[in-house]
Amino acid sequence: MLSSVLSFGRLGIEGYPMRVEVDVREGLPQMEMVGLPDAAVKESRERVRTAMKNSGFTFPPAQITVNFAPADIKKEGPWYDLPIALGIMASSSQIKAEALKGLLILGELSLDGTVGKVSGALPMLLAAKKQGVKKALLPVANAKECACVSGIAIYPAMSLKSAVAFLRGQESLAPVSFDGYQNFADENDPEIDLSRVKGQYAARRALEIAASGGHNLLLIGTAGSGKTMLARALPGILPRMTEQEALETTVIHSVTEGFEGGLMTKRPFSAPHHTTSPAALIGGGRTALPGEISLAHNGVLFLDELPEYPRPVLEALRQPMEDGEVTVSRVNARCIYPAKFQLVCAMNPCPCGNFGSRTKECRCTPHEVQRYLSRISGPLLDRIDMVVEMDAVTPEEVFQGKEQPESSAVIRQRVEKTRQVQSERYADTGYFCNARIPSKTLEETCKRTDAAQALLMRCMKELGLSMRAYTRVLRVSRTIADMEGSKIIEEKHIAEAVSYRSINEKYWN
């Protein structure tokens, strides 16, 4: 007897529909799998056989053929165990085949019949929703992760026995209740509150501008000046994620190991060590998993001690920073992952960390300083919107400051107000902040006074700014104008935006 079970596969973060067809007929007892299954899928025969017997069901002593359709895509992962088991039971008349119609089924089986968690269930469920699927039988461990998807009744199964009882009508499984995005809202305190940061007013101002416009930022300064602390405080002042951003972010993380489930409402903060490889940063592995830049999508990618990263790692950032996505190609897979991250870097100005300090003497020779700084290529610097110089905080700023610095919550309110202006301006355009203004609409979006235009032209000549630097100055000045509620860019906005590029002259030219 032939039966068909609806399931889904996954390529990267894209789900695709798949049928698990099972045929049970008289013949030499054996179980054959076709349809390009990998080793993990082929091992399902023993897991399914043992789980069915330990759950009190009959594994038919017959010739069993399992086909995974479409047959031209390689099937990977153990999440077809439950569909296979239920397909065998339907083909051997242990359950009614009608009970499987229109029901999406995913799940890994342990030897005692327990239904285990599926990696990447959320992207498969979202793809199923687009295909018109209305109900799904999923592991209990995936219920929290998928509760954010509306329009699909999700029935959580603890074991093969409970799944069969549900399909036979002997037991009811309460569908997972849909939790609206407001129930996942992020109300947690930031990891580092800016009220703890003493002094560094110029860097705090730059941090707010970067958060308001989504700009890339480089903090350069002496050791112990608070560069890392400021960078780690950035997520606390970024605007709260929208529902769409939260779904996009959760989908990427759901395909990685160690994901605990639940909708991600905090903006991700990814800080790979400087010994990381290009494959770990961009993505890779046998199945082309997402890398650190994709895990930082809609959040912050922080590179501390920037010159210590290998040159190939830094150069691999250039294209994703421009395109907002990355293509990972391997022998077994080719996947496109979103990578719209905000890059924040921190570095010392020299090997000893004291070049340019007011209080400590630098021990490095000019040649050592130049060789250290030359590890950062010009094209990568061109893609960084703002460079801020920092020095150690004085004791007076730490102990004699009477005013308490502004908290992250206060600054976040201003950032969200500025982002709202940009959201209204760029409605239905596909981008959401000033850092993403495309070149074709730059002049129309960044209208400026004659004095501002004259200043910008003079700065381009004197500082030797490239056209890429020109566009980034305009984007930053647009953000500064939005923060002040100005519809047109003025001379002072250009002057401040250019000041964040002029520091390059001190160190690299």
Short mmCIF file of C-alpha atoms in Angstrom, two decimals, residues 190 192-195 233 236-237 406-413:
data_model
loop_
_atom_site.label_atom_id
_atom_site.label_comp_id
_atom_site.label_asym_id
_atom_site.label_seq_id
_atom_site.Cartn_x
_atom_site.Cartn_y
_atom_site.Cartn_z
CA PRO A 190 20.98 46.85 28.10
CA ILE A 192 26.11 48.09 29.31
CA ASP A 193 24.29 51.32 30.09
CA LEU A 194 25.85 54.54 28.84
CA SER A 195 25.22 56.13 32.23
CA ALA A 233 26.76 49.74 24.74
CA GLY A 236 21.26 49.32 24.10
CA ILE A 237 20.55 52.53 22.18
CA GLU A 406 22.64 60.24 30.11
CA SER A 407 21.35 56.68 30.28
CA SER A 408 20.91 54.39 27.29
CA ALA A 409 17.12 54.61 27.67
CA VAL A 410 17.13 58.39 27.21
CA ILE A 411 19.43 58.21 24.19
CA ARG A 412 17.39 55.36 22.68
CA GLN A 413 14.29 57.54 22.74
#
